[in-house]
Amino acid sequence: MNWTPWLPLRALSGWTPRDLNRDLVAGLTLAAIAIPEQMATARLGGFAPEIGFFAFVAGSVAFALFGANRHLSVGADSTITPLFAGGLAVLAASGSPHYLALASVLALMVGLIVILSGLFRLGWVADLLSVPVTTGFLAGIAVHILVSQLPGLLGLPAENGETLRRIGEIAGSLHLTNPWSLALGLGVFATVFCAERISARIPGALIGMVLATSAVAVFGLKHRGVEVLGALPNGLPRAGLPLASPSDVQALVPLALLIAIVVMVQTAATSRSFAPQPGDTPDVNRDFVGVGAGSIASGLFGAFAVNASPPRTAIVSQSGGRSQVSGLIAAAIVLALGAFGGGLLANVPQAALAGVLLFVAQHILRWKVFANVYRQAPVEFGLILITMAAIVVLPIETGVAIGIGLSLLHGIWTATRTQLIELEQVPGTSVWWPPSEPVAGKQLPGVLVAAFQAPLSFVNADGFKRGFVDLVDARREGVKLVVLEASNIVEIDYTAAQALIDTITHCRRAGAIFAIARMESLRAQAALERFGIADLIGPQRIFHSVDAAIRALAPDQHPQQQDKAK
């Protein structure tokens, strides 16, 4: 392996002092956005707010060292926090020392998996979740966030347990709602919502929390039942390996794999959406290494797994950030607040954090995707609903596993539906095309040209063979030449190779010559050689175009030859 591309500080390459002003503005903006968000996300997972600060610092510094994207922001993330919080709650009481230790171990495991995926260039793993399944997954996560934050918003005692049971208990306690808490939470939500509508660069969450905190102090709302964070402990975290038994590590393996997949999906999507420079190709695998290193650093400092954040990354890009220096500036500000400014956060109301997370919940609901999929692909809309229901009703890690399984099954099902298409010649051209309106194509006597518009694999091999047999046998006048138009066949596995051999044999028994045209994939060409199909057909019967195959093997039927005969 060539290790040169993996040298540290790639995301800072080309940086000059002239870029400092833009990075400073972007860093200040990012810090203003990150401070309330990281606190709220930490509380969502059952951690003290300062743990969110340390996760953000670890993720930002590690990604600046090992990542590639100049804008990507890494830290505590509301997408994966409900995942590991729900999984860890099964193994330990939320907030207990054992819970915190397991969270750190999980962060190390997730980080290692994501790093190895980057080193071995497994970026394709990020494509395991289709858009409908991802949309259903995010919708389910949004419901979890909403249910978890309703007690804080309403000033009710926190609820634990299954989602549906918690909803029932909250509904039964609505008459105990604290109106001051509700007003503060909805006020913060409205502030963030309106600020984003004006400009994403406005730190609406920070403004809302400052206003809510001021209201608590000025109107003495602590005496009216409004719960506040209280003074946070000052000081820096100490690095060290978390303590966990082998049985704990074993129990965390499935959860670590699921979270790692979600992290890779979101990191790849963020990296591709915010290319380092216009026209540049994002290095997804290198960004995996950076995000994975962030989780490991976070775990070593007693925090939890981190993830790439599309909204924060957009903030850095829109604020004119030039490099990861902006992330380092934001990390320094957040670290200073976490280490020395705990007293400043004493009067922050819990309802304000709930308001921030309610905004996050509605933000990750992809309403436009819901509508488009419902209108354009009703079957795939069912995937959204099933995934969402699984995430909400079942243990959250089970729901994610079901979503991944549904995505893979849908891909396999789509491949199995691929059918062989008999092509027609477009009049006056050498182009062969599927039957279409308004211009009707034509077929040549004794010539069958068919295309298969998918990779040939075990899931569709039998359908491919039966399709060819049916087309050959359906020709009453008999087929003298069969041409497989293979421009879309990019891969051939062993099972499909045997089906192709059987097809060739059947055509020969029917008295037809079998040829292949336009097989452009190098992998498919190698498969022809590896499975002996190229020798079976003969190199002289593999062509660059359908027209060339007909001209060479059925010259009497070629239009040019027919014109000369006339």
Coordinates of C-alpha atoms in Angstrom, one line a residue:
M1 CA 0.0 0.0 0.0
N2 CA 1.2 3.5 -0.8
W3 CA 1.1 5.4 2.5
T4 CA 1.9 8.8 1.0
P5 CA -1.8 9.8 0.5
W6 CA -2.4 9.0 4.2
L7 CA 0.1 11.4 5.7
P8 CA -1.5 13.7 8.3
L9 CA -2.7 17.3 7.8
R10 CA -4.0 16.8 4.3
A11 CA -7.0 18.9 5.0
L12 CA -4.7 21.8 5.8
S13 CA -2.5 21.5 2.7
G14 CA -2.2 24.7 0.8
W15 CA -3.3 26.9 3.7
T16 CA -1.7 30.3 3.9
P17 CA -2.0 33.1 6.4
R18 CA -4.2 35.0 4.0
D19 CA -6.9 32.4 4.7
L20 CA -6.9 33.1 8.4
N21 CA -9.6 35.8 8.3
R22 CA -12.1 33.6 6.5
D23 CA -11.3 30.6 8.7
L24 CA -11.7 32.8 11.8
V25 CA -15.1 34.0 10.8
A26 CA -16.2 30.4 9.9
G27 CA -14.7 29.1 13.2
L28 CA -16.6 31.6 15.3
T29 CA -19.8 30.9 13.5
L30 CA -19.3 27.1 13.8
A31 CA -18.6 27.5 17.6
A32 CA -21.8 29.5 18.1
I33 CA -23.8 26.8 16.3
A34 CA -22.0 23.8 18.0
I35 CA -22.1 24.9 21.6
P36 CA -25.9 24.5 22.2
E37 CA -26.1 21.6 19.7
Q38 CA -23.4 19.6 21.4
M39 CA -24.8 20.2 24.9
A40 CA -28.3 19.1 23.7
T41 CA -27.0 16.1 21.9
A42 CA -25.0 14.9 24.9
R43 CA -28.2 15.3 27.1
L44 CA -30.0 13.3 24.4
G45 CA -27.6 10.4 25.0
G46 CA -27.8 10.5 28.8
F47 CA -24.5 12.3 29.2
A48 CA -23.4 15.5 31.0
P49 CA -23.4 18.5 28.7
E50 CA -19.7 19.0 28.9
I51 CA -19.1 15.5 27.5
G52 CA -20.6 16.8 24.2
F53 CA -18.0 19.6 24.2
F54 CA -15.2 17.1 24.6
A55 CA -16.6 14.9 21.8
F56 CA -16.7 17.9 19.5
V57 CA -13.2 18.9 20.3
A58 CA -11.9 15.3 19.8
G59 CA -13.7 14.9 16.5
S60 CA -12.6 18.3 15.2
V61 CA -8.9 17.9 16.0
A62 CA -8.7 14.3 14.8
F63 CA -10.4 15.0 11.5
A64 CA -8.2 18.0 10.9
L65 CA -5.2 15.7 11.4
F66 CA -6.4 12.7 9.4
G67 CA -9.3 13.7 7.2
A68 CA -9.3 15.2 3.7
N69 CA -12.4 17.4 3.3
R70 CA -11.7 21.1 4.1
H71 CA -15.2 21.9 5.4
L72 CA -16.4 18.7 7.1
S73 CA -17.4 19.1 10.8
V74 CA -17.2 16.2 13.1
G75 CA -18.7 15.9 16.6
A76 CA -21.6 14.7 18.6
D77 CA -24.5 13.9 16.3
S78 CA -28.2 13.5 16.9
T79 CA -28.5 10.8 14.2
I80 CA -26.4 8.2 16.0
T81 CA -26.8 9.3 19.6
P82 CA -30.3 7.7 20.0
L83 CA -28.8 4.5 18.4
F84 CA -26.1 4.0 20.9
A85 CA -28.1 5.4 23.8
G86 CA -30.8 2.8 23.2
G87 CA -28.3 0.0 22.8
L88 CA -26.3 0.9 25.9
A89 CA -29.4 1.3 28.0
V90 CA -30.0 -2.5 27.6
L91 CA -26.6 -3.2 29.2
A92 CA -26.3 -0.5 31.9
A93 CA -28.3 2.2 33.6
S94 CA -28.2 5.5 31.7
G95 CA -25.7 7.9 33.2
S96 CA -24.0 5.3 35.4
P97 CA -20.2 4.8 35.4
H98 CA -20.7 1.5 33.6
Y99 CA -22.8 3.2 31.0
L100 CA -20.2 5.9 30.4
A101 CA -17.4 3.3 30.2
L102 CA -19.4 1.3 27.7
A103 CA -20.0 4.4 25.6
S104 CA -16.3 5.1 25.5
V105 CA -15.5 1.5 24.5
L106 CA -18.2 1.6 21.8
A107 CA -16.6 4.8 20.5
L108 CA -13.3 3.0 20.2
M109 CA -14.9 0.1 18.4
V110 CA -16.8 2.3 16.0
G111 CA -13.7 4.4 15.3
L112 CA -11.6 1.3 14.5
I113 CA -14.2 -0.1 12.1
V114 CA -14.6 3.2 10.3
I115 CA -10.8 3.6 10.0
L116 CA -10.3 0.1 8.7
S117 CA -13.1 0.7 6.2
G118 CA -11.2 3.8 4.9
L119 CA -7.8 2.1 4.8
F120 CA -9.2 -0.8 2.9
R121 CA -11.2 1.5 0.6
L122 CA -14.6 0.2 1.5
G123 CA -16.4 3.4 0.6
W124 CA -19.0 1.4 -1.2
V125 CA -20.4 0.3 2.2
A126 CA -21.9 3.8 2.4
D127 CA -24.3 2.8 -0.4
L128 CA -25.9 0.0 1.5
L129 CA -28.8 2.2 2.5
S130 CA -31.1 3.4 -0.2
V131 CA -32.7 6.8 -0.1
P132 CA -36.1 5.5 1.0
V133 CA -34.6 3.4 3.7
T134 CA -32.4 6.3 4.9
T135 CA -35.5 8.6 4.9
G136 CA -37.4 6.1 7.0
F137 CA -34.5 5.7 9.3
L138 CA -34.2 9.4 9.9
A139 CA -37.9 9.7 10.4
G140 CA -37.7 7.0 13.1
I141 CA -34.8 8.8 14.8
A142 CA -36.8 12.0 14.7
V143 CA -39.6 10.3 16.6
H144 CA -37.2 9.0 19.2
I145 CA -35.8 12.5 19.6
L146 CA -39.2 14.0 20.0
V147 CA -40.4 11.4 22.6
S148 CA -37.1 11.7 24.6
Q149 CA -37.4 15.5 24.7
L150 CA -41.1 16.0 25.4
P151 CA -40.6 15.6 29.2
G152 CA -38.0 18.3 29.3
L153 CA -40.1 20.6 27.1
L154 CA -43.2 20.1 29.2
G155 CA -41.3 20.2 32.6
L156 CA -42.2 16.5 33.3
P157 CA -40.1 13.8 34.9
A158 CA -37.9 12.0 32.4
E159 CA -39.3 8.7 31.1
N160 CA -37.4 5.5 30.3
G161 CA -38.3 2.3 28.5
E162 CA -40.0 1.4 25.2
T163 CA -41.0 4.3 22.9
L164 CA -44.7 3.5 22.8
R165 CA -44.9 3.1 26.6
R166 CA -43.2 6.4 27.1
I167 CA -45.6 8.1 24.8
G168 CA -48.5 6.7 26.8
E169 CA -47.0 7.9 30.1
I170 CA -46.3 11.4 28.7
A171 CA -49.9 11.6 27.4
G172 CA -51.2 10.6 30.9
S173 CA -49.1 13.4 32.5
L174 CA -50.0 16.3 30.3
H175 CA -52.0 17.9 33.0
L176 CA -48.8 18.4 35.0
T177 CA -47.1 20.5 32.2
N178 CA -45.1 23.4 33.5
P179 CA -46.2 26.4 31.3
W180 CA -42.9 28.3 31.9
S181 CA -40.8 25.3 30.6
L182 CA -43.1 24.9 27.6
A183 CA -42.9 28.6 26.8
L184 CA -39.1 28.6 27.0
G185 CA -38.7 25.4 24.9
L186 CA -41.1 26.6 22.2
G187 CA -39.5 30.0 22.3
V188 CA -36.0 28.5 21.6
F189 CA -37.5 26.3 18.8
A190 CA -39.2 29.4 17.2
T191 CA -35.9 31.4 17.4
V192 CA -33.9 28.6 15.8
F193 CA -36.6 28.1 13.1
C194 CA -36.8 31.7 12.2
A195 CA -33.1 32.3 12.2
E196 CA -32.5 29.5 9.8
R197 CA -35.2 30.8 7.5
I198 CA -33.4 34.2 7.4
S199 CA -29.8 32.7 7.1
A200 CA -28.2 29.4 8.2
R201 CA -25.2 31.5 9.4
I202 CA -27.3 33.1 12.2
P203 CA -26.6 31.1 15.5
G204 CA -30.3 30.8 16.3
A205 CA -29.8 28.1 18.9
L206 CA -27.2 30.1 20.8
I207 CA -29.4 33.2 20.7
G208 CA -32.4 31.3 21.9
M209 CA -30.4 29.7 24.7
V210 CA -29.0 33.0 25.8
L211 CA -32.5 34.5 25.9
A212 CA -33.9 31.5 27.7
T213 CA -31.1 31.6 30.3
S214 CA -31.6 35.3 30.8
A215 CA -35.3 34.8 31.4
V216 CA -34.6 32.2 34.1
A217 CA -32.3 34.5 35.9
V218 CA -34.4 37.7 35.5
F219 CA -37.8 36.2 36.4
G220 CA -36.6 33.6 38.9
L221 CA -38.1 30.7 37.0
K222 CA -36.1 28.1 39.0
H223 CA -38.6 28.8 41.8
R224 CA -41.5 28.2 39.3
G225 CA -40.4 24.7 38.6
V226 CA -38.2 25.2 35.6
E227 CA -35.3 22.7 35.7
V228 CA -31.8 24.1 34.8
L229 CA -28.5 22.4 34.1
G230 CA -26.7 23.7 37.2
A231 CA -23.0 24.6 37.3
L232 CA -20.9 22.3 35.2
P233 CA -17.6 21.0 36.5
N234 CA -14.5 22.9 35.2
G235 CA -11.4 21.1 34.0
L236 CA -10.0 19.1 31.2
P237 CA -10.8 15.4 30.6
R238 CA -8.0 12.9 31.2
A239 CA -7.1 10.4 28.5
G240 CA -7.1 6.7 29.2
L241 CA -8.5 3.4 28.1
P242 CA -12.0 2.8 29.4
L243 CA -12.5 -0.3 31.6
A244 CA -14.8 -3.0 30.2
S245 CA -14.9 -6.8 30.4
P246 CA -14.6 -9.1 27.4
S247 CA -18.3 -9.9 27.7
D248 CA -19.1 -6.2 27.4
V249 CA -17.0 -5.9 24.3
Q250 CA -18.6 -8.9 22.8
A251 CA -22.1 -7.6 23.5
L252 CA -21.2 -4.3 21.8
V253 CA -20.0 -5.8 18.5
P254 CA -23.4 -5.8 16.7
L255 CA -24.2 -2.3 17.9
A256 CA -20.7 -1.0 16.8
L257 CA -21.2 -2.5 13.3
L258 CA -24.6 -0.8 12.9
I259 CA -23.4 2.6 14.1
A260 CA -20.3 2.3 12.0
I261 CA -22.4 1.7 8.9
V262 CA -24.6 4.7 9.7
V263 CA -21.5 6.9 10.3
M264 CA -20.1 5.8 6.9
V265 CA -23.3 6.5 5.1
Q266 CA -23.6 10.0 6.6
T267 CA -19.9 10.8 6.2
A268 CA -19.9 9.8 2.5
A269 CA -23.0 11.8 1.8
T270 CA -21.5 14.9 3.6
S271 CA -18.2 14.5 1.9
R272 CA -19.7 14.2 -1.6
S273 CA -22.0 17.2 -1.0
F274 CA -19.2 19.5 0.1
A275 CA -16.3 18.8 -2.2
P276 CA -12.9 20.2 -1.1
Q277 CA -12.8 22.5 -4.2
P278 CA -15.2 23.0 -7.1
G279 CA -14.6 20.1 -9.5
D280 CA -12.6 18.1 -7.0
T281 CA -13.4 14.4 -6.3
P282 CA -14.1 13.9 -2.6
D283 CA -11.8 11.3 -0.9
V284 CA -14.5 9.4 1.0
N285 CA -12.1 6.8 2.2
R286 CA -9.7 9.3 3.7
D287 CA -12.6 11.1 5.4
F288 CA -13.6 7.7 6.9
V289 CA -10.2 7.6 8.5
G290 CA -10.6 11.2 9.9
V291 CA -14.1 10.5 11.3
G292 CA -13.0 7.2 12.7
A293 CA -10.0 8.8 14.4
G294 CA -12.4 11.3 15.9
S295 CA -14.4 8.5 17.5
I296 CA -11.2 6.9 18.9
A297 CA -10.0 10.2 20.3
S298 CA -13.5 10.9 21.8
G299 CA -13.5 7.4 23.4
L300 CA -10.0 7.9 24.9
F301 CA -11.2 11.1 26.6
G302 CA -14.3 9.5 28.1
A303 CA -16.8 10.7 25.5
F304 CA -18.9 8.8 22.8
A305 CA -18.8 8.1 19.1
V306 CA -18.9 11.0 16.8
N307 CA -20.1 11.6 13.2
A308 CA -19.9 14.0 10.3
S309 CA -22.6 16.7 10.5
P310 CA -24.2 17.9 7.2
P311 CA -25.7 21.1 8.8
R312 CA -22.4 22.2 10.6
T313 CA -20.4 21.4 7.4
A314 CA -22.8 23.6 5.4
I315 CA -22.2 26.4 8.0
V316 CA -18.4 26.2 7.5
S317 CA -18.8 26.2 3.7
Q318 CA -21.3 29.1 3.7
S319 CA -19.3 31.1 6.1
G320 CA -16.3 31.1 3.8
G321 CA -14.1 28.6 5.6
R322 CA -11.0 27.8 3.7
S323 CA -9.7 24.8 5.6
Q324 CA -9.9 22.7 8.8
V325 CA -8.4 25.7 10.7
S326 CA -12.0 26.9 11.1
G327 CA -12.8 23.6 12.9
L328 CA -9.7 23.9 15.1
I329 CA -10.7 27.5 16.0
A330 CA -14.2 26.3 16.9
A331 CA -12.8 23.4 18.9
A332 CA -10.5 25.8 20.9
I333 CA -13.5 28.0 21.8
V334 CA -15.7 25.0 22.8
L335 CA -12.8 23.5 24.8
A336 CA -12.3 26.7 26.7
L337 CA -16.0 26.9 27.6
G338 CA -16.0 23.2 28.7
A339 CA -12.8 23.6 30.7
F340 CA -13.3 27.0 32.4
G341 CA -16.8 28.2 31.7
G342 CA -19.0 25.7 33.5
G343 CA -20.5 28.4 35.8
L344 CA -21.8 30.4 32.8
L345 CA -24.1 27.5 31.9
A346 CA -25.7 27.0 35.4
N347 CA -29.0 28.7 34.5
V348 CA -29.5 27.1 31.1
P349 CA -33.0 25.5 31.2
Q350 CA -33.5 21.9 30.2
A351 CA -36.4 23.1 28.1
A352 CA -34.1 25.2 26.0
L353 CA -32.0 22.2 25.1
A354 CA -35.2 20.3 24.3
G355 CA -36.2 23.1 22.0
V356 CA -32.9 22.8 20.1
L357 CA -33.4 19.1 19.7
L358 CA -37.0 19.5 18.6
F359 CA -35.7 21.7 15.8
V360 CA -33.1 19.0 14.9
A361 CA -35.9 16.4 14.8
Q362 CA -38.1 18.3 12.4
H363 CA -35.0 19.2 10.4
I364 CA -34.0 15.6 9.7
L365 CA -37.5 14.7 8.5
R366 CA -37.2 14.8 4.7
W367 CA -40.7 15.9 3.9
K368 CA -40.0 16.5 0.2
V369 CA -38.5 13.0 -0.2
F370 CA -41.6 11.6 1.5
A371 CA -43.9 13.3 -1.0
N372 CA -41.7 12.5 -4.0
V373 CA -41.4 8.8 -3.2
Y374 CA -45.1 8.5 -2.4
R375 CA -45.9 10.1 -5.8
Q376 CA -43.3 8.5 -7.9
A377 CA -42.5 5.1 -6.3
P378 CA -45.3 3.8 -4.1
V379 CA -43.5 0.5 -3.4
E380 CA -40.4 2.3 -2.1
F381 CA -42.7 4.5 0.0
G382 CA -43.6 1.3 1.8
L383 CA -39.9 0.9 2.6
I384 CA -40.0 4.3 4.3
L385 CA -43.0 3.4 6.5
I386 CA -41.7 0.0 7.4
T387 CA -38.2 1.3 8.4
M388 CA -39.7 4.1 10.3
A389 CA -42.1 1.8 12.2
A390 CA -39.3 -0.7 13.0
I391 CA -37.1 2.1 14.4
V392 CA -39.9 3.4 16.6
V393 CA -41.5 0.2 17.8
L394 CA -38.6 -2.2 18.1
P395 CA -35.3 -1.7 19.9
I396 CA -33.6 0.9 17.9
E397 CA -30.6 -1.1 16.8
T398 CA -32.9 -3.9 15.6
G399 CA -34.8 -1.3 13.6
V400 CA -31.6 -0.1 11.9
A401 CA -30.6 -3.7 11.1
I402 CA -34.1 -4.3 9.6
G403 CA -33.6 -1.1 7.5
I404 CA -30.3 -2.2 6.2
G405 CA -31.7 -5.7 5.4
L406 CA -34.7 -4.1 3.6
S407 CA -32.4 -1.9 1.5
L408 CA -30.3 -4.9 0.4
L409 CA -33.4 -7.0 -0.3
H410 CA -34.8 -4.2 -2.4
G411 CA -31.6 -4.0 -4.4
I412 CA -31.7 -7.8 -5.0
W413 CA -35.4 -7.7 -5.8
T414 CA -34.7 -4.9 -8.4
A415 CA -31.9 -7.0 -10.0
T416 CA -34.2 -10.1 -10.2
R417 CA -36.8 -8.1 -12.1
T418 CA -34.4 -7.3 -15.0
Q419 CA -35.7 -8.8 -18.2
L420 CA -34.1 -9.6 -21.5
I421 CA -35.2 -7.0 -24.1
E422 CA -35.3 -7.7 -27.8
L423 CA -33.9 -4.7 -29.7
E424 CA -35.0 -3.2 -33.0
Q425 CA -33.0 -1.3 -35.5
V426 CA -33.8 2.4 -35.8
P427 CA -34.7 3.0 -39.4
G428 CA -31.9 4.6 -41.5
T429 CA -29.2 4.1 -38.8
S430 CA -27.0 1.4 -37.3
V431 CA -28.5 1.9 -33.9
W432 CA -30.3 -0.9 -32.1
W433 CA -32.8 0.3 -29.5
P434 CA -35.6 -1.1 -27.3
P435 CA -39.1 -0.9 -29.0
S436 CA -40.3 2.7 -28.5
E437 CA -42.8 5.2 -29.9
P438 CA -43.4 7.1 -32.1
V439 CA -40.8 5.7 -34.6
A440 CA -41.2 1.9 -35.0
G441 CA -38.0 0.0 -35.4
K442 CA -37.5 -3.1 -37.5
Q443 CA -36.1 -6.6 -37.1
L444 CA -33.9 -8.4 -39.6
P445 CA -35.0 -11.8 -40.8
G446 CA -33.1 -14.5 -39.0
V447 CA -31.4 -12.1 -36.7
L448 CA -32.1 -11.7 -33.0
V449 CA -30.5 -8.9 -31.1
A450 CA -31.2 -8.8 -27.3
A451 CA -29.9 -6.7 -24.4
F452 CA -29.7 -7.4 -20.7
Q453 CA -29.6 -4.2 -18.7
A454 CA -28.0 -5.3 -15.5
P455 CA -25.0 -7.1 -14.2
L456 CA -25.3 -10.9 -14.7
S457 CA -25.4 -12.6 -11.3
F458 CA -26.9 -15.5 -9.5
V459 CA -30.0 -13.4 -8.7
N460 CA -31.0 -13.0 -12.3
A461 CA -29.1 -15.8 -14.2
D462 CA -32.1 -18.1 -14.5
G463 CA -34.3 -15.3 -15.8
F464 CA -31.6 -14.3 -18.3
K465 CA -31.4 -17.9 -19.7
R466 CA -35.2 -18.5 -19.8
G467 CA -35.6 -15.1 -21.6
F468 CA -33.2 -16.1 -24.3
V469 CA -34.7 -19.5 -24.8
D470 CA -38.2 -18.0 -25.1
L471 CA -37.0 -15.4 -27.7
V472 CA -35.2 -18.0 -29.8
D473 CA -38.0 -20.5 -29.7
A474 CA -40.6 -17.9 -30.5
R475 CA -39.2 -17.1 -33.9
R476 CA -41.2 -19.1 -36.3
E477 CA -38.9 -18.4 -39.3
G478 CA -35.9 -19.6 -37.3
V479 CA -32.9 -17.6 -36.0
K480 CA -29.6 -17.8 -37.8
L481 CA -27.7 -15.2 -35.7
V482 CA -28.1 -14.2 -32.0
V483 CA -26.4 -11.1 -30.8
L484 CA -26.2 -10.2 -27.1
E485 CA -25.9 -6.5 -26.7
A486 CA -23.8 -6.4 -23.5
S487 CA -23.1 -2.7 -22.8
N488 CA -24.9 -2.8 -19.4
I489 CA -23.4 -6.1 -18.3
V490 CA -20.6 -4.9 -16.0
E491 CA -20.1 -8.1 -14.1
I492 CA -20.6 -11.9 -14.5
D493 CA -20.4 -14.3 -11.6
Y494 CA -20.0 -18.1 -11.7
T495 CA -23.7 -18.9 -11.7
A496 CA -24.4 -16.4 -14.4
A497 CA -21.5 -17.7 -16.5
Q498 CA -23.0 -21.2 -16.4
A499 CA -26.4 -19.7 -17.5
L500 CA -24.6 -17.9 -20.4
I501 CA -22.9 -21.1 -21.5
D502 CA -26.3 -22.9 -21.4
T503 CA -27.8 -20.1 -23.5
I504 CA -25.0 -20.4 -26.1
T505 CA -25.5 -24.1 -26.3
H506 CA -29.2 -23.8 -26.8
C507 CA -28.8 -21.3 -29.6
R508 CA -26.3 -23.6 -31.4
R509 CA -28.8 -26.5 -31.1
A510 CA -31.4 -24.2 -32.7
G511 CA -29.0 -23.7 -35.6
A512 CA -28.0 -20.1 -34.6
I513 CA -24.6 -18.4 -34.3
F514 CA -24.1 -16.7 -31.0
A515 CA -22.2 -13.4 -30.8
I516 CA -21.5 -10.7 -28.2
A517 CA -21.4 -7.0 -29.0
R518 CA -20.5 -3.9 -26.9
M519 CA -19.2 -5.6 -23.8
E520 CA -17.4 -2.5 -22.5
S521 CA -16.8 -3.6 -18.9
L522 CA -13.3 -4.8 -18.3
R523 CA -14.5 -7.0 -15.4
A524 CA -17.1 -8.6 -17.7
Q525 CA -14.4 -9.2 -20.4
A526 CA -12.2 -10.8 -17.8
A527 CA -15.0 -13.0 -16.7
L528 CA -15.5 -14.3 -20.3
E529 CA -11.9 -15.3 -20.3
R530 CA -11.9 -16.8 -16.8
F531 CA -15.0 -19.0 -17.4
G532 CA -13.9 -20.1 -20.9
I533 CA -16.8 -18.3 -22.6
A534 CA -14.5 -16.3 -24.9
D535 CA -13.0 -19.6 -26.2
L536 CA -16.5 -21.2 -26.5
I537 CA -17.8 -18.3 -28.6
G538 CA -14.5 -17.6 -30.4
P539 CA -12.7 -14.2 -30.3
Q540 CA -13.9 -13.5 -33.9
R541 CA -17.5 -13.4 -32.6
I542 CA -17.0 -10.6 -30.0
F543 CA -17.6 -7.2 -31.6
H544 CA -17.5 -3.5 -30.7
S545 CA -21.0 -2.9 -32.1
V546 CA -24.2 -4.8 -33.1
D547 CA -23.8 -3.5 -36.7
A548 CA -20.3 -5.0 -37.0
A549 CA -21.6 -8.3 -35.7
I550 CA -24.4 -8.4 -38.3
R551 CA -22.1 -7.2 -41.1
A552 CA -19.6 -10.0 -40.3
L553 CA -21.9 -12.9 -39.5
A554 CA -25.1 -12.2 -41.4
P555 CA -24.0 -10.1 -44.4
D556 CA -27.0 -11.0 -46.4
Q557 CA -29.2 -9.3 -43.8
H558 CA -27.2 -6.2 -43.4
P559 CA -29.0 -3.1 -44.8
Q560 CA -26.0 -2.0 -46.8
Q561 CA -25.7 -5.4 -48.5
Q562 CA -29.4 -5.4 -49.2
D563 CA -29.1 -1.9 -50.8
K564 CA -26.2 -3.1 -53.1
A565 CA -28.2 -6.2 -54.1
K566 CA -31.0 -3.9 -55.2

